[in-house]
């Protein structure tokens, strides 16, 4: 069995779904079910005997210790995190509590569990920590992409909290010998993505006839990674990664935000054309940029390819088409996540940028 934390969130849920589809090993899921944790993401596993879901916080040391003791997982994959930069600007405390304090408590519980193991069970145990390229800061237009040795320069409360969690994981390996692995990924997109992030927000707003808010001049550049490619990379690192090492995971798809929005609009024009024949691009509105907005991220994922033979299966063109089609085919899921709390958040975040 493996233990997956943050299993009802966007990336965690995709990882669990893929895991259960690809092999027979059981999964113990742990998720706090905050606004972005959605049990509906795991609905297809509801009657699967190889999947056990527990609602709980990684910061609850007693609960985590109990789960480890009772289920004896061979590995823990930690997706649990507060992850939205805009929310971290409005309220950084949740990010400190979950991403730093929560990771600390999780590491302590795992250290005690691992310390009580012996033989091959102890030798084979792994703690895989999932992080972000945002810990590296911002790149200039012509700067080389982030490698695993790039200096940490986080620029938002979110990325600073993730950087701190990365350092804790590293320290627990070097101080206590805990068998850890860390992955730092670029921007993910795909099914089950909560519609506060760029791509799902554009799809949802476009279909609802609302404005498509683009920060600043829209020239912020990100490397885009289809979520299922990310999941395959994590499985590969879990299987063959060298203990204590960091692996960058990227899609080799640097795109400006405005180009992403134009691509989404073009796909919607094709797949769900408006009755009046107009393009969804007419709904694009440029709004005030967020404070401290990093200009460019780019991931150099050659280490992962060189050492573990991983490469993304999707191009951006194939991945974004699959993503738009998924949202069009899963409008019930979209309707269910667009709760009053979600609407209040969007109104609060974008009203001040009008």
Coordinates of C-alpha atoms in Angstrom, one line a residue, residues 21-235:
X21 CA -6.0 2.2 -13.1
X22 CA -2.5 1.1 -13.8
X23 CA -1.7 -1.4 -11.0
X24 CA -3.1 -3.5 -8.2
X25 CA -1.4 -1.9 -5.2
X26 CA -3.8 -0.3 -2.7
X27 CA -4.0 3.4 -2.0
X28 CA -4.7 5.1 1.4
X29 CA -5.9 8.6 0.7
X30 CA -5.7 11.5 3.2
X31 CA -7.2 14.9 2.4
X32 CA -8.4 17.7 4.6
X33 CA -11.1 18.6 2.1
X34 CA -10.6 22.3 2.1
X35 CA -12.2 24.4 -0.7
X36 CA -10.0 22.8 -3.4
X37 CA -10.2 19.2 -2.1
X38 CA -13.2 17.6 -3.7
X39 CA -14.3 14.0 -3.0
X40 CA -16.1 14.1 -6.3
X41 CA -12.7 13.9 -8.0
X42 CA -12.4 10.4 -6.6
X43 CA -16.0 9.4 -7.2
X44 CA -15.1 6.6 -9.6
X45 CA -13.2 4.9 -6.8
X46 CA -16.0 4.9 -4.3
X47 CA -16.6 1.2 -4.4
X48 CA -13.0 0.2 -5.2
X49 CA -11.7 -2.1 -2.4
X50 CA -8.2 -1.0 -3.2
X51 CA -8.9 2.6 -2.3
X52 CA -9.4 3.9 1.3
X53 CA -10.2 7.5 1.9
X54 CA -9.7 9.3 5.2
X55 CA -10.6 12.9 5.8
X56 CA -7.8 14.6 7.9
X57 CA -5.0 17.1 8.1
X58 CA -1.3 16.3 7.6
X59 CA -0.7 18.5 10.6
X60 CA -2.7 16.1 12.8
X61 CA 0.3 14.0 14.0
X62 CA -1.8 11.6 16.0
X63 CA -4.0 10.7 13.0
X64 CA -1.0 10.3 10.6
X65 CA 0.8 8.1 13.1
X66 CA -2.3 6.0 13.5
X67 CA -2.7 5.6 9.8
X68 CA 0.9 4.6 9.3
X69 CA 0.8 2.2 12.2
X70 CA -2.4 0.5 11.0
X71 CA -1.9 0.4 7.3
X72 CA 1.9 0.1 7.1
X73 CA 2.4 1.9 3.7
X74 CA 5.7 1.3 1.8
X75 CA 5.7 4.9 0.6
X76 CA 4.1 8.3 1.2
X77 CA 3.6 10.8 -1.6
X78 CA 2.9 14.3 -0.3
X79 CA 0.7 16.4 -2.5
X80 CA -1.0 18.2 0.5
X81 CA -0.5 22.0 0.1
X82 CA -2.2 25.3 -0.2
X83 CA -1.2 26.2 -3.7
X84 CA -2.8 29.4 -5.1
X85 CA -0.6 32.5 -5.2
X86 CA -3.5 35.0 -5.2
X87 CA -4.9 33.4 -2.1
X88 CA -1.5 33.5 -0.4
X89 CA -1.4 37.2 -1.0
X90 CA -4.8 37.8 0.6
X91 CA -4.2 35.3 3.5
X92 CA -0.8 33.9 3.9
X93 CA -1.4 32.2 7.3
X94 CA -3.1 29.1 5.9
X95 CA -0.1 28.6 3.7
X96 CA 2.3 28.8 6.6
X97 CA 0.2 26.4 8.6
X98 CA -0.3 23.7 5.9
X99 CA 2.9 24.0 3.8
X100 CA 5.4 24.5 6.6
X101 CA 3.9 23.4 9.9
X102 CA 1.9 20.6 8.3
X103 CA 4.9 19.3 6.5
X104 CA 6.9 19.4 9.7
X105 CA 4.3 17.3 11.5
X106 CA 4.1 14.9 8.6
X107 CA 7.9 14.4 8.5
X108 CA 7.9 13.8 12.3
X109 CA 5.2 11.1 12.1
X110 CA 7.0 9.5 9.1
X111 CA 10.4 9.6 10.9
X112 CA 9.0 7.8 13.9
X113 CA 7.2 5.2 11.7
X114 CA 10.3 4.6 9.5
X115 CA 12.5 4.5 12.6
X116 CA 10.5 1.5 13.9
X117 CA 10.9 -0.4 10.6
X118 CA 13.6 -3.0 9.9
X119 CA 15.1 -5.0 7.1
X120 CA 13.9 -4.6 3.6
X121 CA 10.8 -2.8 4.6
X122 CA 12.9 0.0 6.1
X123 CA 15.3 0.0 3.2
X124 CA 12.6 0.2 0.6
X125 CA 10.4 2.9 2.2
X126 CA 10.1 6.3 0.4
X127 CA 8.8 9.8 1.3
X128 CA 8.2 11.7 -2.0
X129 CA 7.6 15.4 -1.6
X130 CA 5.8 17.2 -4.5
X131 CA 6.8 20.8 -4.9
X132 CA 6.8 23.6 -7.4
X133 CA 9.2 25.5 -9.8
X134 CA 8.0 28.7 -8.1
X135 CA 10.5 28.2 -5.3
X136 CA 13.3 29.2 -7.8
X137 CA 11.8 32.7 -8.3
X138 CA 11.6 34.5 -11.6
X139 CA 13.6 34.3 -14.8
X140 CA 14.5 37.0 -17.3
X141 CA 13.5 36.6 -20.9
X142 CA 16.8 35.0 -22.0
X143 CA 17.9 33.3 -18.8
X144 CA 18.5 29.6 -18.9
X145 CA 15.7 27.4 -17.4
X146 CA 15.7 26.3 -13.8
X147 CA 17.8 23.3 -13.0
X148 CA 17.8 21.4 -9.7
X149 CA 20.8 23.4 -8.5
X150 CA 19.2 26.8 -9.1
X151 CA 19.2 29.0 -6.1
X152 CA 15.9 29.3 -4.2
X153 CA 14.4 32.8 -4.5
X154 CA 10.7 32.6 -3.7
X155 CA 8.7 35.8 -4.4
X156 CA 5.2 35.1 -2.9
X157 CA 4.0 33.8 0.4
X158 CA 2.9 30.6 -1.4
X159 CA 6.3 29.9 -3.0
X160 CA 8.1 30.9 0.2
X161 CA 6.1 28.4 2.2
X162 CA 6.8 25.6 -0.4
X163 CA 10.5 26.5 -0.3
X164 CA 10.5 26.1 3.5
X165 CA 8.8 22.7 3.1
X166 CA 11.5 21.7 0.6
X167 CA 14.2 22.7 3.0
X168 CA 12.6 20.7 5.8
X169 CA 12.4 17.6 3.6
X170 CA 16.1 18.0 2.7
X171 CA 17.1 18.5 6.3
X172 CA 15.3 15.3 7.4
X173 CA 17.2 13.4 4.9
X174 CA 20.6 14.8 5.8
X175 CA 20.1 14.9 9.6
X176 CA 18.0 11.7 10.2
X177 CA 18.6 9.7 7.0
X178 CA 14.9 9.7 6.1
X179 CA 14.6 8.3 2.6
X180 CA 13.2 11.3 0.8
X181 CA 12.7 12.3 -2.9
X182 CA 11.6 15.8 -4.1
X183 CA 10.0 16.8 -7.3
X184 CA 9.6 20.4 -8.5
X185 CA 7.1 20.8 -11.3
X186 CA 6.0 23.5 -13.7
X187 CA 2.4 24.7 -14.1
X188 CA 0.0 21.7 -14.4
X189 CA -3.2 21.7 -16.3
X190 CA -5.8 19.0 -17.1
X191 CA -9.0 17.4 -15.7
X192 CA -10.3 18.2 -12.2
X193 CA -8.4 21.5 -12.0
X194 CA -10.2 23.9 -9.6
X195 CA -11.4 26.9 -11.6
X196 CA -9.4 29.6 -9.8
X197 CA -6.3 28.8 -11.9
X198 CA -5.8 30.3 -15.4
X199 CA -6.9 27.6 -17.8
X200 CA -10.0 26.3 -16.0
X201 CA -11.0 29.9 -15.1
X202 CA -10.9 30.9 -18.8
X203 CA -13.0 27.9 -19.8
X204 CA -15.6 28.4 -17.2
X205 CA -15.9 32.1 -17.7
X206 CA -16.0 31.9 -21.4
X207 CA -18.9 29.4 -21.4
X208 CA -20.7 31.6 -18.9
X209 CA -20.4 34.7 -21.0
X210 CA -18.2 36.4 -18.5
X211 CA -15.0 38.4 -19.0
X212 CA -11.7 36.5 -19.3
X213 CA -9.4 38.4 -16.9
X214 CA -5.8 38.5 -17.9
X215 CA -3.2 40.0 -15.5
X216 CA -1.2 42.9 -16.7
X217 CA 0.0 42.6 -20.3
X218 CA -0.5 38.8 -20.3
X219 CA 3.2 38.2 -21.2
X220 CA 4.0 36.3 -18.1
X221 CA 5.6 33.0 -19.3
X222 CA 5.2 29.6 -17.8
X223 CA 6.2 26.1 -18.7
X224 CA 3.0 24.0 -19.0
X225 CA 2.8 20.3 -18.0
X226 CA -0.2 18.1 -18.6
X227 CA -1.2 16.6 -15.2
X228 CA -1.1 13.0 -16.3
X229 CA 2.5 13.5 -17.5
X230 CA 3.3 14.9 -14.1
X231 CA 1.8 11.8 -12.5
X232 CA 3.8 9.5 -14.6
X233 CA 7.0 11.4 -13.7
X234 CA 6.2 11.0 -10.0
X235 CA 5.7 7.2 -10.4

